[in-house]
Short mmCIF file of C-alpha atoms in Angstrom, two decimals:
data_model
loop_
_atom_site.label_atom_id
_atom_site.label_comp_id
_atom_site.label_asym_id
_atom_site.label_seq_id
_atom_site.Cartn_x
_atom_site.Cartn_y
_atom_site.Cartn_z
CA UNK A 28 -25.29 38.35 92.27
CA UNK A 29 -27.89 40.19 91.68
CA UNK A 30 -27.45 43.96 91.58
CA UNK A 31 -29.00 46.11 93.82
CA UNK A 32 -31.66 48.63 92.87
CA UNK A 33 -33.25 51.99 94.73
CA UNK A 34 -36.62 51.46 95.94
CA UNK A 35 -38.94 53.04 92.90
CA UNK A 36 -36.87 52.81 90.16
CA UNK A 37 -38.04 50.38 87.56
CA UNK A 38 -35.08 47.63 86.70
CA UNK A 39 -35.50 49.03 83.32
CA UNK A 40 -34.00 52.20 83.44
CA UNK A 41 -31.30 51.07 84.51
CA UNK A 42 -30.91 48.16 82.14
CA UNK A 43 -31.31 51.29 79.36
CA UNK A 44 -29.09 53.49 81.37
CA UNK A 45 -26.05 50.90 81.16
CA UNK A 46 -27.02 50.32 77.60
CA UNK A 47 -26.56 54.02 76.74
CA UNK A 48 -23.61 55.09 78.64
CA UNK A 49 -22.38 51.53 76.13
CA UNK A 50 -23.58 53.77 72.89
CA UNK A 51 -21.86 56.05 74.24
CA UNK A 52 -18.73 54.92 74.75
CA UNK A 53 -18.36 53.08 71.82
CA UNK A 54 -19.29 56.21 70.73
CA UNK A 55 -16.24 58.20 72.15
CA UNK A 56 -13.85 55.76 71.55
CA UNK A 57 -15.20 55.18 67.03
CA UNK A 58 -14.60 58.56 66.75
CA UNK A 59 -11.30 59.07 68.61
CA UNK A 60 -10.03 56.32 66.08
CA UNK A 61 -11.64 57.61 63.36
CA UNK A 62 -9.65 60.94 64.16
CA UNK A 63 -6.37 59.10 65.07
CA UNK A 64 -6.80 57.19 61.18
CA UNK A 65 -7.37 60.89 59.92
CA UNK A 66 -4.09 62.24 57.78
CA UNK A 67 -2.89 64.77 59.86
CA UNK A 68 -3.14 67.70 57.10
CA UNK A 69 -6.79 67.12 57.99
CA UNK A 70 -6.36 67.74 61.72
CA UNK A 71 -4.50 70.98 61.64
CA UNK A 72 -6.60 74.63 61.38
CA UNK A 73 -5.14 76.94 58.94
CA UNK A 74 -2.58 78.45 60.47
CA UNK A 75 -0.84 74.96 61.72
CA UNK A 76 -0.76 73.84 57.80
CA UNK A 77 0.66 76.94 56.17
CA UNK A 78 2.74 77.24 58.91
CA UNK A 79 5.74 76.77 57.13
CA UNK A 80 4.74 80.38 55.26
CA UNK A 81 4.27 81.68 57.89
CA UNK A 82 7.50 81.36 59.46
CA UNK A 83 9.41 82.36 56.07
CA UNK A 84 7.40 85.92 56.27
CA UNK A 85 8.05 86.17 59.64
CA UNK A 86 11.65 85.04 58.62
CA UNK A 87 11.61 88.15 55.71
CA UNK A 88 9.88 90.29 58.18
CA UNK A 89 12.55 89.82 60.88
CA UNK A 90 15.73 90.97 58.75
CA UNK A 91 13.87 93.94 57.28
CA UNK A 92 13.59 94.98 60.57
CA UNK A 93 17.35 94.14 61.70
CA UNK A 94 19.03 95.95 58.07
CA UNK A 95 16.61 98.59 58.49
CA UNK A 96 16.14 99.94 62.27
CA UNK A 97 18.70 101.03 63.04
CA UNK A 98 20.07 100.09 66.43
CA UNK A 99 16.81 97.08 66.84
CA UNK A 100 19.87 94.95 67.95
CA UNK A 101 21.33 96.26 71.12
CA UNK A 102 17.93 97.21 71.96
CA UNK A 103 16.51 93.05 72.06
CA UNK A 104 19.95 93.01 73.59
CA UNK A 105 19.46 95.68 76.23
CA UNK A 106 17.68 93.02 78.53
CA UNK A 107 17.98 89.89 79.52
CA UNK A 108 16.33 87.32 81.33
CA UNK A 109 18.72 83.52 82.12
CA UNK A 110 21.58 84.92 80.18
CA UNK A 111 18.61 85.63 77.06
CA UNK A 112 17.00 88.18 75.35
CA UNK A 113 14.11 89.43 77.65
CA UNK A 114 12.10 89.37 74.44
CA UNK A 115 13.50 86.07 73.05
CA UNK A 116 12.68 84.61 76.64
CA UNK A 117 9.10 85.80 76.60
CA UNK A 118 8.03 84.71 72.90
CA UNK A 119 10.20 80.89 73.96
CA UNK A 120 7.66 81.48 77.08
CA UNK A 121 4.22 81.96 75.37
CA UNK A 122 5.73 78.89 72.74
CA UNK A 123 6.06 75.75 76.11
CA UNK A 124 3.25 77.20 77.89
CA UNK A 125 -0.39 75.93 75.65
CA UNK A 126 1.73 73.02 74.51
CA UNK A 127 2.97 72.04 78.30
CA UNK A 128 -1.29 72.34 79.20
CA UNK A 129 -2.28 69.95 76.65
CA UNK A 130 -0.12 67.65 78.58
CA UNK A 131 -2.55 64.75 80.23
CA UNK A 132 0.62 64.55 83.31
CA UNK A 133 -1.06 61.65 85.17
CA UNK A 134 -0.58 59.42 81.52
CA UNK A 135 3.60 60.32 82.07
CA UNK A 136 4.29 56.51 84.47
CA UNK A 137 3.39 55.44 81.42
CA UNK A 138 6.65 57.05 80.21
CA UNK A 139 9.21 56.86 82.36
CA UNK A 140 8.08 52.92 82.55
CA UNK A 141 10.35 52.75 78.94
CA UNK A 142 13.14 51.50 79.85
CA UNK A 143 13.92 50.76 75.80
CA UNK A 144 12.27 53.88 75.07
CA UNK A 145 14.17 56.01 77.97
CA UNK A 146 17.48 54.28 76.62
CA UNK A 147 16.57 55.32 72.96
CA UNK A 148 16.23 58.73 73.82
CA UNK A 149 19.46 58.95 75.71
CA UNK A 150 21.39 56.65 72.95
CA UNK A 151 20.54 58.93 70.45
CA UNK A 152 20.65 62.30 72.31
CA UNK A 153 24.24 62.47 73.42
CA UNK A 154 26.26 60.04 71.35
CA UNK A 155 24.98 59.49 67.99
CA UNK A 156 23.63 63.38 67.89
CA UNK A 157 26.93 65.34 69.99
CA UNK A 158 29.17 63.04 67.31
CA UNK A 159 27.29 63.88 63.83
CA UNK A 160 27.46 67.05 64.44
CA UNK A 161 31.19 67.15 65.24
CA UNK A 162 31.52 65.34 61.80
CA UNK A 163 29.14 68.20 60.19
CA UNK A 164 31.61 70.91 61.86
CA UNK A 165 34.58 69.61 60.61
CA UNK A 166 33.13 69.19 57.58
CA UNK A 167 31.45 72.18 56.08
CA UNK A 168 33.54 75.05 58.35
CA UNK A 169 37.42 73.11 58.57
CA UNK A 170 38.86 76.54 58.15
CA UNK A 171 36.22 78.86 60.08
CA UNK A 172 37.23 77.68 63.25
CA UNK A 173 34.97 80.31 65.08
CA UNK A 174 32.32 79.17 63.27
CA UNK A 175 32.64 75.49 63.65
CA UNK A 176 32.63 76.08 67.62
CA UNK A 177 29.71 77.15 67.84
CA UNK A 178 27.93 74.09 65.64
CA UNK A 179 29.27 71.88 67.90
CA UNK A 180 28.72 73.82 70.94
CA UNK A 181 24.98 74.05 69.87
CA UNK A 182 25.41 69.97 68.41
CA UNK A 183 25.81 69.47 71.96
CA UNK A 184 22.70 71.45 73.80
CA UNK A 185 19.47 69.50 73.31
CA UNK A 186 16.21 70.91 72.80
CA UNK A 187 13.82 72.72 74.27
CA UNK A 188 11.12 74.95 73.71
CA UNK A 189 10.75 73.69 69.39
CA UNK A 190 10.37 70.40 70.36
CA UNK A 191 7.49 70.86 72.23
CA UNK A 192 5.63 72.81 69.22
CA UNK A 193 6.96 70.16 66.51
CA UNK A 194 5.82 67.32 68.32
CA UNK A 195 2.04 68.90 68.85
CA UNK A 196 2.00 69.46 65.26
CA UNK A 197 3.11 65.64 63.98
CA UNK A 198 0.37 64.38 66.57
CA UNK A 199 3.02 63.43 68.57
CA UNK A 200 2.29 61.54 72.29
CA UNK A 201 2.91 65.11 74.74
CA UNK A 202 3.79 62.96 77.29
CA UNK A 203 6.67 61.36 76.53
CA UNK A 204 7.99 64.81 74.37
CA UNK A 205 7.13 66.07 78.18
CA UNK A 206 9.70 63.67 79.87
CA UNK A 207 11.75 63.37 77.58
CA UNK A 208 12.31 66.85 76.75
CA UNK A 209 12.42 66.84 80.82
CA UNK A 210 15.39 63.56 81.50
CA UNK A 211 17.31 65.33 79.23
CA UNK A 212 17.03 68.73 80.88
CA UNK A 213 18.57 67.41 83.45
CA UNK A 214 20.94 65.53 81.86
CA UNK A 215 22.24 68.51 79.60
CA UNK A 216 22.98 70.10 83.32
CA UNK A 217 25.09 67.34 84.27
CA UNK A 218 27.57 66.23 81.41
CA UNK A 219 27.32 69.83 78.47
CA UNK A 220 30.47 71.50 79.86
CA UNK A 221 32.27 68.05 80.35
CA UNK A 222 30.76 67.24 76.19
CA UNK A 223 32.49 70.43 75.60
CA UNK A 224 35.62 69.63 76.67
CA UNK A 225 35.44 66.59 74.88
CA UNK A 226 34.56 67.85 71.02
CA UNK A 227 36.14 70.81 71.45
CA UNK A 228 40.17 69.00 72.86
CA UNK A 229 39.72 65.65 73.62
CA UNK A 230 38.66 64.10 70.73
CA UNK A 231 40.03 67.34 68.25
CA UNK A 232 43.14 65.94 69.47
CA UNK A 233 43.64 62.80 69.09
CA UNK A 234 42.72 62.90 65.77
CA UNK A 235 44.97 65.12 65.27
CA UNK A 236 42.47 68.75 65.19
CA UNK A 237 43.09 71.86 65.67
CA UNK A 238 41.85 72.10 69.57
CA UNK A 239 39.40 74.82 70.75
CA UNK A 240 37.62 75.64 73.62
CA UNK A 241 34.93 76.83 74.85
CA UNK A 242 33.07 78.39 78.72
CA UNK A 243 30.28 76.70 80.35
CA UNK A 244 28.73 77.71 82.89
CA UNK A 245 26.83 74.87 85.25
CA UNK A 246 25.11 77.54 87.10
CA UNK A 247 24.02 79.27 83.76
CA UNK A 248 22.68 76.31 82.10
CA UNK A 249 20.61 75.26 85.35
CA UNK A 250 19.12 78.48 85.29
CA UNK A 251 18.51 78.83 81.49
CA UNK A 252 16.26 75.07 82.03
CA UNK A 253 14.41 76.51 84.93
CA UNK A 254 13.41 79.21 83.15
CA UNK A 255 12.67 77.51 79.52
CA UNK A 256 11.30 74.40 81.10
CA UNK A 257 10.76 74.51 84.43
CA UNK A 258 8.39 77.92 84.53
CA UNK A 259 6.34 77.02 81.40
CA UNK A 260 6.21 73.29 82.81
CA UNK A 261 4.67 74.15 86.52
CA UNK A 262 2.48 76.82 84.58
CA UNK A 263 1.28 73.59 82.31
CA UNK A 264 0.11 71.49 84.71
CA UNK A 265 -1.16 74.11 87.40
CA UNK A 266 -3.28 74.89 84.35
CA UNK A 267 -4.68 71.55 83.57
CA UNK A 268 -5.07 70.52 87.64
CA UNK A 269 -6.49 73.92 88.46
CA UNK A 270 -8.91 73.10 84.82
CA UNK A 271 -10.00 70.22 85.25
CA UNK A 272 -11.15 70.33 89.24
CA UNK A 273 -13.09 73.52 88.34
CA UNK A 274 -15.23 72.28 85.15
CA UNK A 275 -13.79 69.17 84.06
CA UNK A 276 -11.64 67.24 81.69
CA UNK A 277 -13.79 67.07 78.33
CA UNK A 278 -14.15 71.32 79.69
CA UNK A 279 -11.02 71.79 79.34
CA UNK A 280 -9.70 70.02 76.48
CA UNK A 281 -12.45 70.53 74.01
CA UNK A 282 -12.64 74.41 75.19
CA UNK A 283 -10.36 75.32 77.28
CA UNK A 284 -7.41 74.16 75.60
CA UNK A 285 -8.66 75.15 72.07
CA UNK A 286 -8.27 78.32 72.44
CA UNK A 287 -4.85 78.87 74.29
CA UNK A 288 -3.41 76.80 71.38
CA UNK A 289 -3.32 78.98 68.51
CA UNK A 290 -0.73 81.16 71.42
CA UNK A 291 2.37 78.37 71.06
CA UNK A 292 2.56 79.22 67.16
CA UNK A 293 2.44 82.86 67.01
CA UNK A 294 4.71 82.59 69.79
CA UNK A 295 7.16 80.72 67.51
CA UNK A 296 6.83 83.05 64.80
CA UNK A 297 7.31 86.50 67.28
CA UNK A 298 10.93 84.76 67.98
CA UNK A 299 11.69 83.73 64.59
CA UNK A 300 11.10 87.58 63.27
CA UNK A 301 13.11 88.65 67.34
CA UNK A 302 15.72 85.77 66.41
CA UNK A 303 16.56 87.34 62.69
CA UNK A 304 16.25 90.94 63.71
CA UNK A 305 18.42 90.28 66.44
CA UNK A 306 21.31 89.30 63.98
CA UNK A 307 20.04 90.69 61.17
CA UNK A 308 22.81 92.60 59.69
CA UNK A 309 25.10 89.61 60.32
CA UNK A 310 23.33 87.57 58.14
CA UNK A 311 22.42 89.70 55.21
CA UNK A 312 26.59 90.87 55.47
CA UNK A 313 27.43 86.79 54.83
CA UNK A 314 24.93 85.16 53.56
CA UNK A 315 27.83 82.75 52.70
CA UNK A 316 29.20 81.73 55.18
CA UNK A 317 25.17 81.93 57.49
CA UNK A 318 24.25 79.26 54.99
CA UNK A 319 27.03 76.83 55.26
CA UNK A 320 26.30 76.92 58.68
CA UNK A 321 22.92 76.41 58.44
CA UNK A 322 23.79 73.61 56.42
CA UNK A 323 24.51 70.82 59.47
CA UNK A 324 21.69 72.62 61.07
CA UNK A 325 18.68 70.97 58.56
#
């Protein structure tokens, strides 16, 4: 069946339009493929490329503030959000919002339908990860029960904020990251207390090791997930939805996102400064203990 043409419109015009459309799509496809095959470093901005340097500078600045400014730790800890210091909470939210605004939420069904990916994520995060951290904690800190307990507890918690930043820097799949973090966060609320009991009391008792204990509040864990994942996730979704409806996807991704993108790293560096200022005295007075705790986390 031949296409119908509007009265007075030359057929040649439609042929040229179709050719132009195909040429445009081919050009976009070629450009996208070329970008995908570029080395990751070439895609990164100056700020991204030297992120390791900026983090070291932020760590040094935080340590200096923690040592030279009296009472800074108490001041930073005076106001809390979801049991987290307000400055740290603000840094985390600023860090996560730009990355979650980049997620194409209309494509997440591609990830939720990949059962192999979802099962692998749960196995690595909740079977391999905690068991590995338990082994490393006992290997590195057999004589420091309090630090060892803290390390095991940290190993049970799944990362919410940093994983988005690292995934974005590596040009990873943003939709997959968003879905996997959301699923693991829900699983964390459900399973965290039980896993804590298993790795701090049940398993050490079976192995003839010293048992320890820690208090876990399901409500506090759920509140942290809501604040530090739910808030930026909803903000990112609404930003993309409103932005695309108002100006279109091309404007949103080529103009708006590059403007807010650097704020993720600003938030990261601010958070690093605050964290090291908060623990500056402890880090500088017990550097060997800190180094022993840091090794399993690397």
